[in-house]
PDB file of C-alpha atoms in Angstrom:
ATOM      1  CA  MET A   1     -36.224  89.198 -81.438  1.00 69.00           C
ATOM      2  CA  THR A   2     -35.534  86.352 -79.081  1.00 87.00           C
ATOM      3  CA  GLU A   3     -37.416  86.771 -75.832  1.00 92.00           C
ATOM      4  CA  LYS A   4     -37.348  85.004 -72.508  1.00 95.00           C
ATOM      5  CA  LEU A   5     -40.059  82.337 -72.354  1.00 96.00           C
ATOM      6  CA  SER A   6     -43.365  83.346 -70.788  1.00 95.00           C
ATOM      7  CA  ASP A   7     -44.997  81.081 -68.224  1.00 95.00           C
ATOM      8  CA  THR A   8     -47.373  79.796 -70.881  1.00 96.00           C
ATOM      9  CA  ALA A   9     -44.537  79.076 -73.295  1.00 94.00           C
ATOM     10  CA  ARG A  10     -42.711  77.199 -70.539  1.00 92.00           C
ATOM     11  CA  THR A  11     -45.667  74.888 -70.113  1.00 93.00           C
ATOM     12  CA  THR A  12     -45.925  74.137 -73.814  1.00 95.00           C
ATOM     13  CA  MET A  13     -42.224  74.094 -74.743  1.00 96.00           C
ATOM     14  CA  ILE A  14     -40.198  73.081 -71.676  1.00 97.00           C
ATOM     15  CA  GLU A  15     -42.487  70.604 -69.916  1.00 96.00           C
ATOM     16  CA  PRO A  16     -42.397  68.114 -72.809  1.00 97.00           C
ATOM     17  CA  LEU A  17     -38.582  68.277 -72.709  1.00 98.00           C
ATOM     18  CA  LEU A  18     -38.554  67.427 -69.010  1.00 97.00           C
ATOM     19  CA  LYS A  19     -40.324  64.198 -69.962  1.00 97.00           C
ATOM     20  CA  GLU A  20     -37.539  63.480 -72.457  1.00 97.00           C
ATOM     21  CA  GLY A  21     -34.745  63.511 -69.896  1.00 98.00           C
ATOM     22  CA  TRP A  22     -33.997  67.236 -69.775  1.00 98.00           C
ATOM     23  CA  SER A  23     -33.954  68.885 -66.355  1.00 98.00           C
ATOM     24  CA  MET A  24     -33.703  72.412 -65.006  1.00 97.00           C
ATOM     25  CA  VAL A  25     -30.252  73.520 -63.898  1.00 98.00           C
ATOM     26  CA  GLU A  26     -30.146  74.505 -60.224  1.00 97.00           C
ATOM     27  CA  GLY A  27     -29.657  78.227 -59.801  1.00 96.00           C
ATOM     28  CA  ARG A  28     -29.887  79.032 -63.510  1.00 96.00           C
ATOM     29  CA  ASP A  29     -32.720  79.440 -65.972  1.00 97.00           C
ATOM     30  CA  ALA A  30     -31.258  76.699 -68.168  1.00 98.00           C
ATOM     31  CA  ILE A  31     -31.941  73.088 -69.109  1.00 98.00           C
ATOM     32  CA  THR A  32     -29.489  70.214 -69.120  1.00 98.00           C
ATOM     33  CA  LYS A  33     -29.383  66.633 -70.374  1.00 98.00           C
ATOM     34  CA  GLU A  34     -26.834  63.831 -70.487  1.00 98.00           C
ATOM     35  CA  PHE A  35     -26.717  62.011 -73.807  1.00 98.00           C
ATOM     36  CA  LYS A  36     -25.178  58.529 -73.918  1.00 98.00           C
ATOM     37  CA  PHE A  37     -23.914  56.941 -77.131  1.00 98.00           C
ATOM     38  CA  ALA A  38     -22.467  53.570 -78.073  1.00 98.00           C
ATOM     39  CA  ASP A  39     -18.920  54.909 -78.164  1.00 98.00           C
ATOM     40  CA  PHE A  40     -16.754  57.977 -78.758  1.00 98.00           C
ATOM     41  CA  PRO A  41     -17.155  58.097 -82.564  1.00 98.00           C
ATOM     42  CA  ASP A  42     -20.937  58.079 -82.137  1.00 98.00           C
ATOM     43  CA  ALA A  43     -20.766  60.854 -79.545  1.00 98.00           C
ATOM     44  CA  LEU A  44     -18.487  62.977 -81.725  1.00 98.00           C
ATOM     45  CA  ALA A  45     -20.618  62.436 -84.827  1.00 98.00           C
ATOM     46  CA  TRP A  46     -23.704  63.529 -82.923  1.00 98.00           C
ATOM     47  CA  MET A  47     -21.895  66.662 -81.696  1.00 98.00           C
ATOM     48  CA  VAL A  48     -21.034  67.546 -85.277  1.00 98.00           C
ATOM     49  CA  ARG A  49     -24.618  67.125 -86.450  1.00 98.00           C
ATOM     50  CA  ALA A  50     -26.062  69.046 -83.487  1.00 98.00           C
ATOM     51  CA  GLY A  51     -23.305  71.643 -83.834  1.00 98.00           C
ATOM     52  CA  VAL A  52     -24.160  72.368 -87.448  1.00 98.00           C
ATOM     53  CA  TRP A  53     -27.769  73.080 -86.456  1.00 98.00           C
ATOM     54  CA  ALA A  54     -26.567  75.219 -83.555  1.00 98.00           C
ATOM     55  CA  GLU A  55     -24.462  77.283 -85.932  1.00 98.00           C
ATOM     56  CA  LYS A  56     -27.267  77.555 -88.481  1.00 98.00           C
ATOM     57  CA  TRP A  57     -29.554  78.950 -85.770  1.00 98.00           C
ATOM     58  CA  ASN A  58     -26.718  80.964 -84.238  1.00 97.00           C
ATOM     59  CA  HIS A  59     -27.515  79.428 -80.876  1.00 98.00           C
ATOM     60  CA  HIS A  60     -24.743  77.424 -79.271  1.00 98.00           C
ATOM     61  CA  PRO A  61     -24.766  74.894 -76.455  1.00 98.00           C
ATOM     62  CA  GLU A  62     -22.499  74.600 -73.452  1.00 98.00           C
ATOM     63  CA  TRP A  63     -21.439  70.983 -73.657  1.00 98.00           C
ATOM     64  CA  SER A  64     -18.809  68.597 -72.424  1.00 98.00           C
ATOM     65  CA  ASN A  65     -17.791  65.172 -73.618  1.00 98.00           C
ATOM     66  CA  VAL A  66     -16.095  62.242 -71.941  1.00 98.00           C
ATOM     67  CA  TYR A  67     -15.877  59.144 -74.157  1.00 98.00           C
ATOM     68  CA  ASN A  68     -19.479  58.147 -75.016  1.00 98.00           C
ATOM     69  CA  THR A  69     -21.215  60.778 -72.880  1.00 98.00           C
ATOM     70  CA  VAL A  70     -22.150  64.346 -73.796  1.00 98.00           C
ATOM     71  CA  GLN A  71     -23.550  66.658 -71.125  1.00 98.00           C
ATOM     72  CA  VAL A  72     -25.462  69.554 -72.678  1.00 98.00           C
ATOM     73  CA  THR A  73     -26.659  72.780 -71.068  1.00 98.00           C
ATOM     74  CA  LEU A  74     -28.866  75.191 -72.971  1.00 98.00           C
ATOM     75  CA  THR A  75     -29.746  78.762 -72.124  1.00 98.00           C
ATOM     76  CA  THR A  76     -29.951  82.059 -73.990  1.00 97.00           C
ATOM     77  CA  HIS A  77     -27.369  84.525 -72.766  1.00 93.00           C
ATOM     78  CA  ASP A  78     -29.016  87.447 -74.607  1.00 93.00           C
ATOM     79  CA  VAL A  79     -32.169  87.120 -72.518  1.00 95.00           C
ATOM     80  CA  ASP A  80     -30.479  85.727 -69.398  1.00 94.00           C
ATOM     81  CA  GLY A  81     -32.657  82.627 -69.435  1.00 97.00           C
ATOM     82  CA  LEU A  82     -34.585  80.183 -71.587  1.00 97.00           C
ATOM     83  CA  SER A  83     -35.958  81.224 -74.969  1.00 97.00           C
ATOM     84  CA  THR A  84     -37.688  79.405 -77.819  1.00 97.00           C
ATOM     85  CA  LEU A  85     -34.230  78.772 -79.312  1.00 97.00           C
ATOM     86  CA  ASP A  86     -33.344  76.501 -76.391  1.00 98.00           C
ATOM     87  CA  ALA A  87     -36.480  74.422 -76.829  1.00 98.00           C
ATOM     88  CA  LYS A  88     -35.857  74.229 -80.598  1.00 97.00           C
ATOM     89  CA  LEU A  89     -32.245  73.108 -80.201  1.00 98.00           C
ATOM     90  CA  ALA A  90     -33.144  70.643 -77.432  1.00 98.00           C
ATOM     91  CA  ARG A  91     -35.768  68.997 -79.657  1.00 98.00           C
ATOM     92  CA  LYS A  92     -33.312  68.821 -82.538  1.00 98.00           C
ATOM     93  CA  MET A  93     -30.683  67.234 -80.292  1.00 98.00           C
ATOM     94  CA  ASP A  94     -33.192  64.626 -79.133  1.00 98.00           C
ATOM     95  CA  THR A  95     -34.184  63.850 -82.707  1.00 98.00           C
ATOM     96  CA  LEU A  96     -30.574  63.502 -83.814  1.00 98.00           C
ATOM     97  CA  ALA A  97     -29.839  61.178 -80.890  1.00 98.00           C
ATOM     98  CA  HIS A  98     -32.675  58.786 -81.698  1.00 90.00           C
TER      99      HIS A  98
ATOM    100  CA  MET B   1       1.515  48.695 -72.002  1.00 69.00           C
ATOM    101  CA  THR B   2       0.806  52.245 -71.071  1.00 88.00           C
ATOM    102  CA  GLU B   3       2.596  53.235 -67.885  1.00 92.00           C
ATOM    103  CA  LYS B   4       2.452  56.238 -65.616  1.00 95.00           C
ATOM    104  CA  LEU B   5       5.176  58.740 -66.532  1.00 96.00           C
ATOM    105  CA  SER B   6       8.422  58.502 -64.608  1.00 95.00           C
ATOM    106  CA  ASP B   7      10.005  61.648 -63.184  1.00 95.00           C
ATOM    107  CA  THR B   8      12.469  61.711 -66.083  1.00 96.00           C
ATOM    108  CA  ALA B   9       9.706  61.332 -68.642  1.00 94.00           C
ATOM    109  CA  ARG B  10       7.807  64.178 -66.979  1.00 93.00           C
ATOM    110  CA  THR B  11      10.770  66.472 -67.480  1.00 93.00           C
ATOM    111  CA  THR B  12      11.122  65.612 -71.141  1.00 95.00           C
ATOM    112  CA  MET B  13       7.454  65.235 -72.100  1.00 96.00           C
ATOM    113  CA  ILE B  14       5.352  67.413 -69.799  1.00 97.00           C
ATOM    114  CA  GLU B  15       7.588  70.416 -69.170  1.00 96.00           C
ATOM    115  CA  PRO B  16       7.589  71.475 -72.852  1.00 97.00           C
ATOM    116  CA  LEU B  17       3.776  71.338 -72.795  1.00 98.00           C
ATOM    117  CA  LEU B  18       3.665  73.664 -69.786  1.00 97.00           C
ATOM    118  CA  LYS B  19       5.451  76.222 -71.959  1.00 97.00           C
ATOM    119  CA  GLU B  20       2.738  75.798 -74.598  1.00 97.00           C
ATOM    120  CA  GLY B  21      -0.117  76.818 -72.338  1.00 98.00           C
ATOM    121  CA  TRP B  22      -0.872  73.493 -70.677  1.00 98.00           C
ATOM    122  CA  SER B  23      -1.025  73.432 -66.890  1.00 98.00           C
ATOM    123  CA  MET B  24      -1.323  70.796 -64.195  1.00 97.00           C
ATOM    124  CA  VAL B  25      -4.821  70.239 -62.797  1.00 98.00           C
ATOM    125  CA  GLU B  26      -5.022  70.877 -59.068  1.00 97.00           C
ATOM    126  CA  GLY B  27      -5.516  67.669 -57.130  1.00 96.00           C
ATOM    127  CA  ARG B  28      -5.215  65.370 -60.155  1.00 96.00           C
ATOM    128  CA  ASP B  29      -2.319  63.984 -62.153  1.00 97.00           C
ATOM    129  CA  ALA B  30      -3.711  65.549 -65.324  1.00 98.00           C
ATOM    130  CA  ILE B  31      -2.989  68.447 -67.683  1.00 98.00           C
ATOM    131  CA  THR B  32      -5.420  71.041 -68.961  1.00 98.00           C
ATOM    132  CA  LYS B  33      -5.480  73.763 -71.598  1.00 98.00           C
ATOM    133  CA  GLU B  34      -7.999  76.247 -72.945  1.00 98.00           C
ATOM    134  CA  PHE B  35      -8.018  76.496 -76.723  1.00 98.00           C
ATOM    135  CA  LYS B  36      -9.523  79.597 -78.335  1.00 98.00           C
ATOM    136  CA  PHE B  37     -10.694  79.688 -81.933  1.00 98.00           C
ATOM    137  CA  ALA B  38     -12.110  82.319 -84.251  1.00 98.00           C
ATOM    138  CA  ASP B  39     -15.654  81.074 -83.854  1.00 98.00           C
ATOM    139  CA  PHE B  40     -17.823  78.024 -83.171  1.00 98.00           C
ATOM    140  CA  PRO B  41     -17.307  76.316 -86.561  1.00 98.00           C
ATOM    141  CA  ASP B  42     -13.548  76.537 -86.074  1.00 98.00           C
ATOM    142  CA  ALA B  43     -13.802  75.094 -82.572  1.00 98.00           C
ATOM    143  CA  LEU B  44     -16.046  72.247 -83.722  1.00 98.00           C
ATOM    144  CA  ALA B  45     -13.817  71.440 -86.704  1.00 98.00           C
ATOM    145  CA  TRP B  46     -10.796  71.277 -84.434  1.00 98.00           C
ATOM    146  CA  MET B  47     -12.660  68.944 -82.057  1.00 98.00           C
ATOM    147  CA  VAL B  48     -13.421  66.630 -84.954  1.00 98.00           C
ATOM    148  CA  ARG B  49      -9.809  66.556 -86.094  1.00 98.00           C
ATOM    149  CA  ALA B  50      -8.459  66.041 -82.579  1.00 98.00           C
ATOM    150  CA  GLY B  51     -11.214  63.521 -81.866  1.00 98.00           C
ATOM    151  CA  VAL B  52     -10.263  61.356 -84.827  1.00 98.00           C
ATOM    152  CA  TRP B  53      -6.690  61.154 -83.536  1.00 98.00           C
ATOM    153  CA  ALA B  54      -7.979  60.414 -80.036  1.00 98.00           C
ATOM    154  CA  GLU B  55     -10.035  57.533 -81.386  1.00 98.00           C
ATOM    155  CA  LYS B  56      -7.157  56.249 -83.504  1.00 98.00           C
ATOM    156  CA  TRP B  57      -4.963  56.119 -80.404  1.00 98.00           C
ATOM    157  CA  ASN B  58      -7.854  54.887 -78.230  1.00 97.00           C
ATOM    158  CA  HIS B  59      -7.139  57.711 -75.808  1.00 98.00           C
ATOM    159  CA  HIS B  60      -9.921  60.200 -75.282  1.00 98.00           C
ATOM    160  CA  PRO B  61      -9.981  63.671 -73.772  1.00 98.00           C
ATOM    161  CA  GLU B  62     -12.327  65.171 -71.232  1.00 98.00           C
ATOM    162  CA  TRP B  63     -13.363  68.374 -72.964  1.00 98.00           C
ATOM    163  CA  SER B  64     -15.999  71.055 -72.912  1.00 98.00           C
ATOM    164  CA  ASN B  65     -16.958  73.650 -75.473  1.00 98.00           C
ATOM    165  CA  VAL B  66     -18.690  76.999 -75.217  1.00 98.00           C
ATOM    166  CA  TYR B  67     -18.835  78.877 -78.536  1.00 98.00           C
ATOM    167  CA  ASN B  68     -15.203  79.432 -79.638  1.00 98.00           C
ATOM    168  CA  THR B  69     -13.536  77.959 -76.548  1.00 98.00           C
ATOM    169  CA  VAL B  70     -12.590  74.349 -75.854  1.00 98.00           C
ATOM    170  CA  GLN B  71     -11.281  73.376 -72.416  1.00 98.00           C
ATOM    171  CA  VAL B  72      -9.346  70.105 -72.563  1.00 98.00           C
ATOM    172  CA  THR B  73      -8.220  67.856 -69.713  1.00 98.00           C
ATOM    173  CA  LEU B  74      -5.964  64.887 -70.377  1.00 98.00           C
ATOM    174  CA  THR B  75      -5.120  62.009 -68.094  1.00 98.00           C
ATOM    175  CA  THR B  76      -4.904  58.226 -68.394  1.00 97.00           C
ATOM    176  CA  HIS B  77      -7.519  56.472 -66.290  1.00 93.00           C
ATOM    177  CA  ASP B  78      -5.848  53.068 -66.698  1.00 93.00           C
ATOM    178  CA  VAL B  79      -2.741  54.272 -64.868  1.00 95.00           C
ATOM    179  CA  ASP B  80      -4.508  56.843 -62.660  1.00 94.00           C
ATOM    180  CA  GLY B  81      -2.282  59.639 -63.958  1.00 97.00           C
ATOM    181  CA  LEU B  82      -0.295  60.964 -66.876  1.00 97.00           C
ATOM    182  CA  SER B  83       1.151  58.623 -69.490  1.00 97.00           C
ATOM    183  CA  THR B  84       2.944  59.102 -72.791  1.00 97.00           C
ATOM    184  CA  LEU B  85      -0.466  59.015 -74.498  1.00 97.00           C
ATOM    185  CA  ASP B  86      -1.410  62.284 -72.823  1.00 98.00           C
ATOM    186  CA  ALA B  87       1.744  64.004 -74.015  1.00 98.00           C
ATOM    187  CA  LYS B  88       1.237  62.624 -77.519  1.00 97.00           C
ATOM    188  CA  LEU B  89      -2.392  63.766 -77.728  1.00 98.00           C
ATOM    189  CA  ALA B  90      -1.535  67.168 -76.224  1.00 98.00           C
ATOM    190  CA  ARG B  91       1.139  67.740 -78.865  1.00 98.00           C
ATOM    191  CA  LYS B  92      -1.248  66.683 -81.633  1.00 98.00           C
ATOM    192  CA  MET B  93      -3.924  69.058 -80.317  1.00 98.00           C
ATOM    193  CA  ASP B  94      -1.425  71.927 -80.294  1.00 98.00           C
ATOM    194  CA  THR B  95      -0.321  71.136 -83.840  1.00 98.00           C
ATOM    195  CA  LEU B  96      -3.906  70.963 -85.081  1.00 98.00           C
ATOM    196  CA  ALA B  97      -4.722  74.303 -83.425  1.00 98.00           C
ATOM    197  CA  HIS B  98      -1.880  76.177 -85.076  1.00 90.00           C
TER     198      HIS B  98
END
């Protein structure tokens, strides 16, 4: 089962993400990051690649796109906060954006 | 050149869209619609199809996705309001969603 992250898990899983441009969302147990791409086709292609992983893991982002920018918010509704799935998807998104 | 829609053009181009679920955005000369799909893969596939047309026409939406829902806002920044491009892209999005 997916569980809300413990304090220890937060240190090991979320802190490294905060160094990669992710930040905590105010008022929610969620993380957010703005991804910038060269242009719209690059942004859309990245959304497709990240989206396929999201579907595979049955864990979907909240995200919005304007031209070359994608703003992503990750949280786990089932546990009302951050779970390992959010850290996993965030890392995958970072890898795909590199 | 793209121009802001005249009052006549609004009647012929925007009014039919308002009957298709589009609505005016409060405080902006823009239209918005929420598209609902069966699931996330359907929503993502539709975004890809609509996105390719957007790129072809060099006219891009502001849009956000959460699971099977895509919220779209269309306006033309170059004219600070609605242009024929918005009506054209809105109609294409409706066609692709049917």
